Structures are given as structure tokens and as C-alpha cells.
Coordinates of C-alpha atoms in Angstrom, one line a residue:
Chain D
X1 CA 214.1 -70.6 27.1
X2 CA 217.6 -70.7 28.1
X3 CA 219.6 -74.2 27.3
X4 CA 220.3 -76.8 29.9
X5 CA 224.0 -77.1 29.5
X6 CA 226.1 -80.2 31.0
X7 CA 228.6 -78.7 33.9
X8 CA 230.1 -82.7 34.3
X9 CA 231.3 -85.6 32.9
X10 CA 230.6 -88.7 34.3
X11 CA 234.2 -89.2 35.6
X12 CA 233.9 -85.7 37.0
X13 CA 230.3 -86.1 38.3
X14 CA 231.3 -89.3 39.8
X15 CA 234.3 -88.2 41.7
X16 CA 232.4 -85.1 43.1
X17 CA 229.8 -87.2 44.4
X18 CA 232.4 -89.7 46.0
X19 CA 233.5 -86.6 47.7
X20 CA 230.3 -85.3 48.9
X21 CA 228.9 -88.5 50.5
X22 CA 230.6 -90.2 54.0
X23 CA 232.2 -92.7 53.0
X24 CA 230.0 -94.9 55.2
X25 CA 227.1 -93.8 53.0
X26 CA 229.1 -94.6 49.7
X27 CA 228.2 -98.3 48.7
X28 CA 224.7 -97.7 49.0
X29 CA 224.5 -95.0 46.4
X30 CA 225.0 -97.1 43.7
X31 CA 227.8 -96.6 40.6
X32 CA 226.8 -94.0 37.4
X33 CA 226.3 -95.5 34.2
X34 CA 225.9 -92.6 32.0
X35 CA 225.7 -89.1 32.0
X36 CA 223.8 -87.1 29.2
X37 CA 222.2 -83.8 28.9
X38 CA 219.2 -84.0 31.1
X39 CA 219.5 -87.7 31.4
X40 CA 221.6 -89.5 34.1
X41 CA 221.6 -93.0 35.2
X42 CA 223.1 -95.3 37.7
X43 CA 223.0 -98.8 38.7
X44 CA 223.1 -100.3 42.2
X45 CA 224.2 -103.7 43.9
X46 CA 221.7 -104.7 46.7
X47 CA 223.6 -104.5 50.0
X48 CA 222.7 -107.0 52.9
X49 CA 221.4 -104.0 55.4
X50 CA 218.8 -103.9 52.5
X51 CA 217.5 -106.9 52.9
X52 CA 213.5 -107.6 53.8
X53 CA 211.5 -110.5 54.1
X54 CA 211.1 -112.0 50.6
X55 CA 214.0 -111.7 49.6
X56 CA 213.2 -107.9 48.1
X57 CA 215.2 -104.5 48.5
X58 CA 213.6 -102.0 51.2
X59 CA 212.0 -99.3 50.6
X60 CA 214.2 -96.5 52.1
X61 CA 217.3 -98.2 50.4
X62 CA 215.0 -97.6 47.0
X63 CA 214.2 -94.2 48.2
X64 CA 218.1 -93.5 49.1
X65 CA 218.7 -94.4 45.5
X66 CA 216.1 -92.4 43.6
X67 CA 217.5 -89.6 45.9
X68 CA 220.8 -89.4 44.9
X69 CA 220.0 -90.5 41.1
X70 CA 217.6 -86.7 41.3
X71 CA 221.0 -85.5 43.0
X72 CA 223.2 -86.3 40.3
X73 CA 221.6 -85.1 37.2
X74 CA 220.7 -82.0 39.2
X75 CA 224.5 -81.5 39.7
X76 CA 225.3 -82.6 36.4
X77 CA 223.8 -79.7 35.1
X78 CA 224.5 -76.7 37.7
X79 CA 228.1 -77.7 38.6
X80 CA 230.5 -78.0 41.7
X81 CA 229.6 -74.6 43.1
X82 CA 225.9 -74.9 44.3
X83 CA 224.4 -77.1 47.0
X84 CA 221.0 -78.4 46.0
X85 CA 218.8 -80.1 49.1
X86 CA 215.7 -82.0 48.3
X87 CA 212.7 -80.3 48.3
X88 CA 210.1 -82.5 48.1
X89 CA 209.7 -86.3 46.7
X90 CA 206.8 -88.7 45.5
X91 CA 207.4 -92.4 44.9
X92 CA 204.5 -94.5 43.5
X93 CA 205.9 -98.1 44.5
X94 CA 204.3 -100.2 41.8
X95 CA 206.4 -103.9 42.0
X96 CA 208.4 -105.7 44.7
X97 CA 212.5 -104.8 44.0
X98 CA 214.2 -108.7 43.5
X99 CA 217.7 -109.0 44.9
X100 CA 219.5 -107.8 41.5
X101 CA 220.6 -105.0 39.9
X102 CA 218.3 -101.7 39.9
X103 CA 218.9 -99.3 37.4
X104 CA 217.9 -95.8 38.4
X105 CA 217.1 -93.2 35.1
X106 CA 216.9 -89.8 36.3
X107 CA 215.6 -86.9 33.9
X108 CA 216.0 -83.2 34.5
X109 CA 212.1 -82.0 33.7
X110 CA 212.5 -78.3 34.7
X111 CA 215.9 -76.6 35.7
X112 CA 214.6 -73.4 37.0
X113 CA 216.1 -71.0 39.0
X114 CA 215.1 -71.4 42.5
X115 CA 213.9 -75.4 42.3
X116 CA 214.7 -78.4 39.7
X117 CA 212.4 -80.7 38.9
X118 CA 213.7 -84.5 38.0
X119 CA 211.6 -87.8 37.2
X120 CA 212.9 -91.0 38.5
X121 CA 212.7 -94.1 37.4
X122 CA 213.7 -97.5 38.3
X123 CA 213.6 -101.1 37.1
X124 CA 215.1 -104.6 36.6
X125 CA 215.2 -106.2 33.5
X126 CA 212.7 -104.9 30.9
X127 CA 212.1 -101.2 31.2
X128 CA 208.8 -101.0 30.8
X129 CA 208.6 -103.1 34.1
X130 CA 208.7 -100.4 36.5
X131 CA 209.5 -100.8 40.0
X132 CA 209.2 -97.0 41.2
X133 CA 208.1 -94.1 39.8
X134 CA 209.2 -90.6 41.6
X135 CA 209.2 -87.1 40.6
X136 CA 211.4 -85.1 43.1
X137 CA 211.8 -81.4 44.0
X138 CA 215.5 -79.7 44.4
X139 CA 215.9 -76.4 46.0
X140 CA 218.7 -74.4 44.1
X141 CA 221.1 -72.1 46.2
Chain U
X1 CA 182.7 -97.5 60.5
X2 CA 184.8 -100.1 62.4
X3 CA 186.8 -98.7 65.0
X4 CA 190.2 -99.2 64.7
X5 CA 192.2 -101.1 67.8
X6 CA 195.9 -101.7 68.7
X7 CA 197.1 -105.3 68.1
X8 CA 200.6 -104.7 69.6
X9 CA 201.7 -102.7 73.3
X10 CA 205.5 -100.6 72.7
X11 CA 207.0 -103.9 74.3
X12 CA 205.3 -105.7 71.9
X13 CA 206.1 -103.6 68.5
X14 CA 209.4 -102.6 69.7
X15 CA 210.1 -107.0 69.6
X16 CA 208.6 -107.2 66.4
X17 CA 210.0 -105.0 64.8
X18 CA 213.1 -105.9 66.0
X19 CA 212.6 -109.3 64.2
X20 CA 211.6 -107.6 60.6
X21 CA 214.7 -105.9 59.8
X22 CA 218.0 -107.0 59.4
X23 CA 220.7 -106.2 62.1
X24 CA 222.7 -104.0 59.8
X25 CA 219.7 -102.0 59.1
X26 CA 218.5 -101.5 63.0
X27 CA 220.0 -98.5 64.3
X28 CA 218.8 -96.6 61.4
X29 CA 215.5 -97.6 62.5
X30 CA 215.1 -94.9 65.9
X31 CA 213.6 -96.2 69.1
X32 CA 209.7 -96.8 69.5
X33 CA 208.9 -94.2 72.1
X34 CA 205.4 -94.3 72.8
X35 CA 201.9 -96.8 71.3
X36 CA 198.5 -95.2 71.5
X37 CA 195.7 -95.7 69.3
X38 CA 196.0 -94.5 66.1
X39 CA 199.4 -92.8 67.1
X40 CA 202.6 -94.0 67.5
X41 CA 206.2 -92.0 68.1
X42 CA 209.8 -92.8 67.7
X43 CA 212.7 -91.0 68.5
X44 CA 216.2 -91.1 66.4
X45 CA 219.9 -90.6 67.4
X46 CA 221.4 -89.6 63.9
X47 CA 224.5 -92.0 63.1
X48 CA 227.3 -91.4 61.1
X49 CA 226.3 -92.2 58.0
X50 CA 223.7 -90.1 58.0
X51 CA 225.7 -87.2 57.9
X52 CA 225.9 -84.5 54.9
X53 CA 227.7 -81.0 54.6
X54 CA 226.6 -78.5 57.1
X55 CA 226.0 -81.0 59.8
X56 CA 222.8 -82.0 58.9
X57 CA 221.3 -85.4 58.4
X58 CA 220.3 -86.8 55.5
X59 CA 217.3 -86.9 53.7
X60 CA 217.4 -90.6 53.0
X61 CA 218.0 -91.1 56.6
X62 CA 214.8 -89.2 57.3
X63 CA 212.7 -90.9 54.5
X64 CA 213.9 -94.1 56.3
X65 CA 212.8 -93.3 59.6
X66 CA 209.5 -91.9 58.0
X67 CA 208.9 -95.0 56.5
X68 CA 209.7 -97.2 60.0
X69 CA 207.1 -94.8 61.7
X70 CA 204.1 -95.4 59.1
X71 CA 204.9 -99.0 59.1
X72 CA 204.9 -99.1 62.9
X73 CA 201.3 -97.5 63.3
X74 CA 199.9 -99.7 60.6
X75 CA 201.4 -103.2 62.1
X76 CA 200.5 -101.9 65.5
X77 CA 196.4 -102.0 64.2
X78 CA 196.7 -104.9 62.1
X79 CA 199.0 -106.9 64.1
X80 CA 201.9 -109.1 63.6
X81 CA 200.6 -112.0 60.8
X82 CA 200.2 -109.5 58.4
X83 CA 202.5 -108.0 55.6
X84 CA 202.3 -104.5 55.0
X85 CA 204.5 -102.8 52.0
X86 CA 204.8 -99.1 51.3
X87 CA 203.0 -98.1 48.1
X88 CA 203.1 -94.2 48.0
X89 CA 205.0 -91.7 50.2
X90 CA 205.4 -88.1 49.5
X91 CA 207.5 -85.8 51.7
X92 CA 207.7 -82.3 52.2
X93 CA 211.3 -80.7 53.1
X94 CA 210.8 -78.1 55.4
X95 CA 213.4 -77.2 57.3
X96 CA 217.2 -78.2 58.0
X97 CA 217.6 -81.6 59.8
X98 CA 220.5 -80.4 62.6
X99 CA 222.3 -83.0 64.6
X100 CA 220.2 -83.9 67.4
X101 CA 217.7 -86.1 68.5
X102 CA 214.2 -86.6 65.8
X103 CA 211.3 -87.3 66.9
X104 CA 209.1 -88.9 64.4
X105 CA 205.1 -88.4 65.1
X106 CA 202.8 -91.2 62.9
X107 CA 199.3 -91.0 62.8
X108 CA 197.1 -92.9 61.1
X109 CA 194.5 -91.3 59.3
X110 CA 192.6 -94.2 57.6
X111 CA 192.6 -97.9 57.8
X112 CA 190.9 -99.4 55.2
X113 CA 190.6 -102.7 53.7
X114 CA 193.7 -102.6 51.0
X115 CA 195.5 -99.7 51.9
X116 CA 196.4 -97.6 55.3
X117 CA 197.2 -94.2 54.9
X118 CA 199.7 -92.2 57.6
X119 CA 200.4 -88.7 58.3
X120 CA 204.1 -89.0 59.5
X121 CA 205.9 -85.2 61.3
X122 CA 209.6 -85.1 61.8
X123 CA 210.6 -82.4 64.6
X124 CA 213.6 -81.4 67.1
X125 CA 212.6 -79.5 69.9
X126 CA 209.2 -77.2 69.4
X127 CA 206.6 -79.1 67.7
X128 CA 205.4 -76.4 65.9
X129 CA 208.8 -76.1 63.7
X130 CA 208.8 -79.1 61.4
X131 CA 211.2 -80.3 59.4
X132 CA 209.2 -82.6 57.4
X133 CA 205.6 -83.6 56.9
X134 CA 205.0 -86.9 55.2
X135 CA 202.0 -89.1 53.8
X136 CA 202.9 -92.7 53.3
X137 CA 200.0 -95.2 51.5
X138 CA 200.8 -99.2 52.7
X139 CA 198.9 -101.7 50.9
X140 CA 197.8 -104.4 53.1
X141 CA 197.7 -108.0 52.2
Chain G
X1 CA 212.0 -68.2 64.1
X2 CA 210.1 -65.1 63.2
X3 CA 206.1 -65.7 63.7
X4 CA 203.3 -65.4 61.6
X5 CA 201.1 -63.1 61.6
X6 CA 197.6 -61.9 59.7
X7 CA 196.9 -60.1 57.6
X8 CA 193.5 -60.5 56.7
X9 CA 190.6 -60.8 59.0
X10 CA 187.8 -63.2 57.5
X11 CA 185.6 -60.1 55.8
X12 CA 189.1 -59.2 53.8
X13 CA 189.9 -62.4 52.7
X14 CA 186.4 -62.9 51.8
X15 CA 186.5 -59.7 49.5
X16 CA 189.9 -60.4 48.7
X17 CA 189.3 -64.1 47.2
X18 CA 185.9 -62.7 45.5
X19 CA 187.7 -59.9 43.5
X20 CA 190.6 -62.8 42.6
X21 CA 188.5 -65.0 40.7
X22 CA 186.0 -64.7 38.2
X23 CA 182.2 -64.9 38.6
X24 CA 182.3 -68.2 36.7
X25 CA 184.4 -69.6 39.0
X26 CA 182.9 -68.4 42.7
X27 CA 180.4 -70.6 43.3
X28 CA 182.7 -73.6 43.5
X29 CA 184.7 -71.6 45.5
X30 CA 183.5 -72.3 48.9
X31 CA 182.2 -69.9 52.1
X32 CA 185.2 -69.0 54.4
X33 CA 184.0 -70.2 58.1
X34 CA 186.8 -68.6 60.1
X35 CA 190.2 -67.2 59.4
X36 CA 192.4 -67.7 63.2
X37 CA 196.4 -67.5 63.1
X38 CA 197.9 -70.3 60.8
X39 CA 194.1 -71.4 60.4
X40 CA 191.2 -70.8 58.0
X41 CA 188.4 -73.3 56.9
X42 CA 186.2 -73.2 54.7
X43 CA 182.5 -75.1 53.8
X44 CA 181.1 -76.0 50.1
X45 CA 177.8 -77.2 48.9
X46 CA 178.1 -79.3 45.8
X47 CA 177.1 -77.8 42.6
X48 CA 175.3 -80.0 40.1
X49 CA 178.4 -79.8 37.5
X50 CA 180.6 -81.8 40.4
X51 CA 178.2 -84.8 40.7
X52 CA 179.5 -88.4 39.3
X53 CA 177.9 -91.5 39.2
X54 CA 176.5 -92.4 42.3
X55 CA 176.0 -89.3 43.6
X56 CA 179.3 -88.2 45.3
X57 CA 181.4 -85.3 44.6
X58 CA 183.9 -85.8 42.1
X59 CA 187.7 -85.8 42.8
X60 CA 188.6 -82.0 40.6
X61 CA 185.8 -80.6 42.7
X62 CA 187.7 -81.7 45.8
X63 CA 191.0 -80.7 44.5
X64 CA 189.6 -77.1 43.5
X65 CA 188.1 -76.8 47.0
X66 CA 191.8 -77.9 48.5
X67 CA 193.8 -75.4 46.4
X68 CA 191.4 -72.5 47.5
X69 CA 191.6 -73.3 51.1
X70 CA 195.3 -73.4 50.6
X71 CA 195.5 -70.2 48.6
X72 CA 193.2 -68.3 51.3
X73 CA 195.5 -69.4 54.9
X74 CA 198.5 -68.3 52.5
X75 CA 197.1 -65.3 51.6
X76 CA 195.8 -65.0 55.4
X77 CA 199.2 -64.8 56.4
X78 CA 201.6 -62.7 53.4
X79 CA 198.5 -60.0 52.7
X80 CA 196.8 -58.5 49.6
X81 CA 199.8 -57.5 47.8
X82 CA 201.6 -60.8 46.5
X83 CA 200.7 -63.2 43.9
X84 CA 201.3 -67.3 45.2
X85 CA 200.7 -69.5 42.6
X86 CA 200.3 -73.5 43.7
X87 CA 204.1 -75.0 43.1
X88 CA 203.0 -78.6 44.3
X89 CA 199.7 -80.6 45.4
X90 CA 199.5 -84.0 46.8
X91 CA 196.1 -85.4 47.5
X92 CA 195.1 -88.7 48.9
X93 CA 191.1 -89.8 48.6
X94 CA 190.3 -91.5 51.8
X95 CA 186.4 -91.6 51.4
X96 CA 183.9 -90.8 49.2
X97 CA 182.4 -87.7 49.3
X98 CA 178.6 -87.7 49.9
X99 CA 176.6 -84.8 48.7
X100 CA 176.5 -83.0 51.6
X101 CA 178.7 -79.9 53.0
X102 CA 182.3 -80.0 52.6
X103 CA 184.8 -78.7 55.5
X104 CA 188.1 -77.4 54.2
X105 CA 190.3 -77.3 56.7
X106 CA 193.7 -75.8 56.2
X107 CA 196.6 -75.5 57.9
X108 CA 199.7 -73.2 57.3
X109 CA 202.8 -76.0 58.6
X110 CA 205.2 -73.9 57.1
X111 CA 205.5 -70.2 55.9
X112 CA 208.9 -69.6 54.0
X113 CA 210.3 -66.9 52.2
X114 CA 210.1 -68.2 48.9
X115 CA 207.2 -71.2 49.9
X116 CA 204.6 -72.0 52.1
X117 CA 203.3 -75.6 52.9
X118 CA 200.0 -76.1 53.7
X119 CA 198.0 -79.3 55.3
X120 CA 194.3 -79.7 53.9
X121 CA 192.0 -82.4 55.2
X122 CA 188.2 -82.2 54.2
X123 CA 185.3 -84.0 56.2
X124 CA 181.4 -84.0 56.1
X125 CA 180.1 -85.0 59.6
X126 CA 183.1 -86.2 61.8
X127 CA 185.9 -84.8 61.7
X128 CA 188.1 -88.1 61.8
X129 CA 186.6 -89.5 58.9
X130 CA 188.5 -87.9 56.4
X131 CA 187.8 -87.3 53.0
X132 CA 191.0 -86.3 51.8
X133 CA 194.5 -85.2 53.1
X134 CA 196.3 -82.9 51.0
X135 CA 199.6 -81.8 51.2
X136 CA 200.1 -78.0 49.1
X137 CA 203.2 -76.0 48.4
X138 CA 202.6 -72.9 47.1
X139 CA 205.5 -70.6 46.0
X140 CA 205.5 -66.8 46.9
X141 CA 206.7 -63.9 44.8
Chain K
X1 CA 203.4 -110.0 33.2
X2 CA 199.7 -109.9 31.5
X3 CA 200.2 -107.4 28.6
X4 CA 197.6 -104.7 28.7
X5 CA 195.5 -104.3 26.0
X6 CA 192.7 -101.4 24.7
X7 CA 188.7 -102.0 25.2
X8 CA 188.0 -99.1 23.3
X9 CA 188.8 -97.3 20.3
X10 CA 188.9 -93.4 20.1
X11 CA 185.5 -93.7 19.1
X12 CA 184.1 -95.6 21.8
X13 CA 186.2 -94.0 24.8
X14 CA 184.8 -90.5 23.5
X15 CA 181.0 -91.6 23.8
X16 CA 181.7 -93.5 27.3
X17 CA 183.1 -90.5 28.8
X18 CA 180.7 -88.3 27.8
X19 CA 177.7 -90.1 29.0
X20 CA 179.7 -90.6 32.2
X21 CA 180.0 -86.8 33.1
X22 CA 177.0 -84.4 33.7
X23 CA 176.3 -81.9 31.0
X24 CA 177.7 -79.2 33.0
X25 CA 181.1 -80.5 33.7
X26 CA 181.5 -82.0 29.4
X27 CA 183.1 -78.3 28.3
X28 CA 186.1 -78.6 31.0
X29 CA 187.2 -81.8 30.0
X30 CA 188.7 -81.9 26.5
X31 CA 189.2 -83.9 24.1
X32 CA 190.3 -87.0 23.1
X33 CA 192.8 -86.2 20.9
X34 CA 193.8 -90.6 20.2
X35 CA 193.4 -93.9 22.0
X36 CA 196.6 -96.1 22.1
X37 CA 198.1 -99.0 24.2
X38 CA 199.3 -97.5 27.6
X39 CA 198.6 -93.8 25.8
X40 CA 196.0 -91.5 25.2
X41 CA 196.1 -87.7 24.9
X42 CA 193.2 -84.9 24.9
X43 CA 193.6 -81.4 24.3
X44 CA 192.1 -78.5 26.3
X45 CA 190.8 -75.0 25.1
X46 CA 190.7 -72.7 28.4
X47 CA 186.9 -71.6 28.9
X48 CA 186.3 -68.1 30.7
X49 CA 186.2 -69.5 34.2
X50 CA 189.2 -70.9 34.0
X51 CA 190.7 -67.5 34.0
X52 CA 193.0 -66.3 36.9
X53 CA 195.2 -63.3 36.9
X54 CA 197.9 -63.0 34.5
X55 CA 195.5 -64.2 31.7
X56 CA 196.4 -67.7 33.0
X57 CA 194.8 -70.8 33.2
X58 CA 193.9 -72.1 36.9
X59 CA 195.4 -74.9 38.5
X60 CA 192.3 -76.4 39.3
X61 CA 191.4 -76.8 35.9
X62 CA 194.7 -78.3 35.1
X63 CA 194.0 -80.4 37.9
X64 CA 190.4 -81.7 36.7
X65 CA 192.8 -81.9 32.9
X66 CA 195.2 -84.2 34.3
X67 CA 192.2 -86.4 36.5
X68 CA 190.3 -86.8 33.4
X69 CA 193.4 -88.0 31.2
X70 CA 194.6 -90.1 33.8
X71 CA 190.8 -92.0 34.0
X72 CA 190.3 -92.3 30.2
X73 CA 193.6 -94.3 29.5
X74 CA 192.9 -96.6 32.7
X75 CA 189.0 -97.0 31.0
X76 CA 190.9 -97.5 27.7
X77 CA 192.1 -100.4 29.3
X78 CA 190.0 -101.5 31.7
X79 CA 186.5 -101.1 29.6
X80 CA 183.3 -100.1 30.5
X81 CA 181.9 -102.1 32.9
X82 CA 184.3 -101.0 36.0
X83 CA 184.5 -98.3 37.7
X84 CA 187.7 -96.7 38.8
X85 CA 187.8 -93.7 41.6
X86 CA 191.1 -91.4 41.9
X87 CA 193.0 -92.9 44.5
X88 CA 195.8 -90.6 45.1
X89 CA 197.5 -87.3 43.0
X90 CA 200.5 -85.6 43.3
X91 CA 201.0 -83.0 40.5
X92 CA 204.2 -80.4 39.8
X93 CA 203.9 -77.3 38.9
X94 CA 206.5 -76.1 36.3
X95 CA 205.6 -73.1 33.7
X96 CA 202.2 -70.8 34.3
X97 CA 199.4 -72.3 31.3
X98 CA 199.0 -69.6 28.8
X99 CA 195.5 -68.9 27.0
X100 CA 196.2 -71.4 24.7
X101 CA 195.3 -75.0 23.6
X102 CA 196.6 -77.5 26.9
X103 CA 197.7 -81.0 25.5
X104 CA 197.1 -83.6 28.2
X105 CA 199.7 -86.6 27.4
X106 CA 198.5 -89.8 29.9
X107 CA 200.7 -93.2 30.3
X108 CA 199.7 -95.8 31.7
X109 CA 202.5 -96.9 33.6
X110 CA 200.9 -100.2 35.9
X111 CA 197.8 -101.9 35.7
X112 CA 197.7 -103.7 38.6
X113 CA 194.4 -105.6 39.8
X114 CA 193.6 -103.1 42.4
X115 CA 195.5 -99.7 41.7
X116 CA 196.1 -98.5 38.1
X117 CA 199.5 -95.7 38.1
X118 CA 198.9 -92.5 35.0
X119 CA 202.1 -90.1 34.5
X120 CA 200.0 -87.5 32.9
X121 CA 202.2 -84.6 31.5
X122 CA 200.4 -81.3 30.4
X123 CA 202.5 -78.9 27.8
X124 CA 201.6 -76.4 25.2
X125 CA 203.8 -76.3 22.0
X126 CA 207.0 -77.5 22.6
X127 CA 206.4 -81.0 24.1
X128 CA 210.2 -80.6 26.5
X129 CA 208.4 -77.6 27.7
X130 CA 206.0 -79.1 30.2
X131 CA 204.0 -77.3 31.9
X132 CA 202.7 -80.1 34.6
X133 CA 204.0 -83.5 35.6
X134 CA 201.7 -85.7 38.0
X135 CA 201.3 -89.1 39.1
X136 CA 197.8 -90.1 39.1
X137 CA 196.9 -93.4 41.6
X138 CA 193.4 -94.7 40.3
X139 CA 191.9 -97.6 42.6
X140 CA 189.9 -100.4 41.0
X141 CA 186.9 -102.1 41.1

């Protein structure tokens, strides 16, 4: 098996996604918090477009989040060059998303050739309170 | 087995929905553009925001609008007292989303008790040539 | 868009998918009932080994069924020569499944170079009482 | 939140699954390999019809694998007196399954009152090198 190697910082990762987004679309695609070998994560501020009854985060602004989260550690790890487009995506939605910070963990499962696999995660609070669990598909260039 | 029976005309849906979301988040949301039993379809102009290299829309923007069209079939059979939130969705990529007009085709395939399952298509011109398929579980109150 | 076309005609897929799996494994296989253009279904009589407790069919029995009837419209449609192997599956159980004949009922949505997605329901009686909706990608070589 | 806890030991889970499957189906199902909270794993050896070209193991049986993992660590948690169906599945494909032992890792990651959520992960050697990742949905009683 060949290595998964790091291609971005999180400074350099951050600013090529700043670039790559409108900037309409930027505030709702949350800020990074780390970036590790086959591990990133990023944290996002509910926005008021987000809103639904109860007081809770939408769904697609969840979905918006777990996409870009599979985005960025897919990018982390094949660089500036290639342009990845999702594939396919699951989300089990398993509790109601409060009005506070989410943290989105994506991990890099499979970095093959032609498609990367990444398992997303997010919470509030304790970690072992999911709110979402998603496993997304990335076509590779 | 119960047959199922629309709660809601286009007028209707169209007013309720309206209600549910947030302004901000309405023109994401595509117009209702036909109600029929067990089969609704709404059509979306892409906005700005939406946009991502190449020209294409987003695939947030379409998870969004497939997640509007499945809770739009389920609310138009259960009718407007009851809560509905999206507890699976899996969505197949399958071709380019260009800038034009998407129609979005819901049907729902089973409307039980606790949860509703849709089969949501995106398209742009010929029906034949998706660019996504889509099945979306909403638990019912 | 370049159109599909088959390849097999239902006595050549028959032979085909006989001489791809082992003896063991046939009889869970299914009959093919028609192979048209994007099109193929299949039937299945339940086998002792896939009862569960109060006599329906169990889920992997299901799921087996759904990955053949995907495999055979894939095959339908890219010929004797290549080897698919099943990249993604995504089932949801909608009924349970009486011990009676099984339809498989798949449906070739999209038939890339690299993948093909395929819609599987399965029914016993009428047609819109599902048993399951499956959504398969298989990749090609 | 209710903290789960186990209604069986290793022991006990063993015995209830295998009075809960016919004879016939026992071989294809593994086994338990240990019982913890929110964890159990079995392990697989490939039988003949599990066979498919390439001297790999079938999807289908990787499919009943992870259906069978998922169920015993929502049993494990829910005891023997309910009974839980397979709700919805979505499984990833990643490496082919060699002829070779099949460890089948299952975490419970909600118990809810009505739907119970499994990742089920499925490698051989090398744990990072998974083979399988799915999402198991299983409704209860």
C-alpha cells in the first residue's frame, strides 16, 4: 500500500479553499480547526438562513458542512492540482443540531485512484453524541 | 393497505412552505411546480452562490433542493400539523449540474407510520439524463 | 450522449451469470424474466436457508437478490468481456417480505465509463408496494 | 442521554443468535469474536459459495457479514425479547476480500427508541486497511 501523504497545511488548505468557494458561499462552510494526515476537522457558526423551527440547524446547511469537511481532507491529501466532485453521499441524521457550534471530523478511509472515500462526523458537545453520521464518495480527476 | 391522499393543493404547499423556512433561506428552495398524488415537482433557478468552477452548481445546492422536494411530497400526504425531519438521504452524483433551470421529481414510495421514504430525480432538459437520483427517509412525528 | 445498447439477449445472460457463479451459490441467484434495453428483472423463490422468524425472507437474501439484478442489467449493457465489481449499495426495507416470489426489478439510470448506477425495487403482488428500493453503483474495468 | 448498557455476555449473544437463524444459514454468519458496550466484532472464514472470480469473496456475503454484526450489537443492547428488522444499509466498497479470515468490527453509534444506527467496518489484517464501511439503520420494536 502506498502512504497517504499531506499535500497542505491548514493555512495553505484553508486559503485554497477561500479561493475555490464564491465568496457568497464562504460563511457557511465553516472555519478549519486542524489538519492531520487523514484526519481534518472544522467547526461552524450557525447562520440565520439556517434556521428551522425549534430553534435547530437545517438539514442541507448540515449536509453543506459534511460536504465540504469530505472536500477538505480529500484535498488535503491530493493537492492544488486536481478537482474532486462528490460522488456519492449518505447521512444517517441521528439528533436534532442545537443552535451552537458543530464540529465536523472528516477521515480519509480510502484514497484510491479514481474515488476517495471519507467518513464524516459531526457533534456538539460530547463526541460520542453524534448528530450525523455520513460516509461520502469523491471522484478523483 | 391505506391509500395514501393529498392533504395540501400547489397553492396550498407552495403557502406553507413558504411559512417553514426562513426568508434568507427561500430562494434556495426552487418553485413548487406541480401536486399530484404521491408526486410532487419543483423547478430551481440556480443563484449565485450556488456556483462552483466550471459553471456548475453545487452539490449542496442540489442536496438542498433534494431535501425541499422529499419534504414537500411527505407534508403534502400528511398535511400541515405535522413535523416531519429528514433521517437518511443518500445521493447518487451522476452527471454535471450546468447552469440552467433543475427540475426536481419526488415520489413517494412508502408512507408508513414512523417514517416516509422518497425517491427524489434531479434533471435539465431530457428526463432520461439524470444528474442525480436520491432516497431521502423522514421520520414522522 | 452516446446510447446504450445490448449486449446480451436473455438466453446469454442466463448462461453468462450461470458460468459466473458457483453451483453453491445459483439457487439464490434468481430466474431472469426479461432482459429489454436499460431493463432486466428477475423472480426468486425463497430457499429454506433465507427464512427468519416469522416466516419472511431475510434482509442478505434481499440484498443478494439486489446485487444480482444489478450485476445482470450491467452486464446487459457492457457484454461478456469485463469484470464490474459492486462499488456502492444503498438499500431501504419498505416491507416485509412474505414467502412468496420475489420480482427484481432493475434499472440501468446511468451507464458511465468507469461506473454504472442502477435502481432496484423488489415486489411480491403489486408492484407499488415495495419491498425494497436500492440504489447500486457498480464500477467497470 | 440514557447510557446504553449490554444484556448479554459473549456467551449468551452466541446462543441467542444461533437459535435465531435456521441451520442452513449458521455457517455464513461468523463468529462472535467479543461482546462490549457499543462494540462487538465476529470473524468470517469464506465457505465455497462464497467464491466469485478472482478467488474473492462475494459481496453478498460481505453484505449478510455486516447485517449480522450490525443486529448482534443492537441485541447486545437491546436483549432478547425484541425484535429488531434492518431498516436501511448503505455499504462502500473499498479493497476486493481475499480468501482469508473477514473481521466484522460493529459500533453502535445511537440507540434510539425506534431506530438503532451500526458503522460496521469489515478488514482483513491490517485494521486502516478496510475493506468495507456501511451504515446499518436497524428499526425497533
Amino acid at each position: 500500500m502506498i502512504e497517504n501523504k499531506l499535500c497542505f497545511d491548514k493555512e495553505g488548505l484553508a486559503a485554497f479553499l477561500s479561493d475555490a468557494f464564491p465568496v457568497a458561499a464562504r460563511p457557511a462552510l465553516g472555519e478549519l480547526a486542524f489538519v492531520k494526515l487523514n484526519h481534518v476537522q472544522l467547526t461552524l457558526e450557525p447562520l440565520p438562513e439556517m434556521a428551522r423551527p425549534g430553534n435547530i440547524v437545517s438539514g442541507p446547511a448540515l449536509m453543506a458542512l459534511i460536504d465540504v469537511a469530505a472536500y477538505a481532507v480529500v484535498l488535503a491529501h491530493i493537492g492544488p492540482v486536481a478537482m474532486a466532485v462528490t460522488h456519492t453521499i449518505n447521512v444517517a441524521f441521528l439528533r436534532a443540531c442545537r443552535w451552537n457550534t458543530v464540529v465536523a471530523d472528516a477521515r480519509l478511509i480510502k484514497l484510491g485512484k479514481r474515488l476517495a472515500t471519507v467518513d464524516v462526523r459531526l457533534w456538539q458537545g460530547p463526541e460520542e453524541q453524534l448528530i450525523a453520521q455520513s460516509t461520502v464518495g469523491y471522484a478523483l480527476p
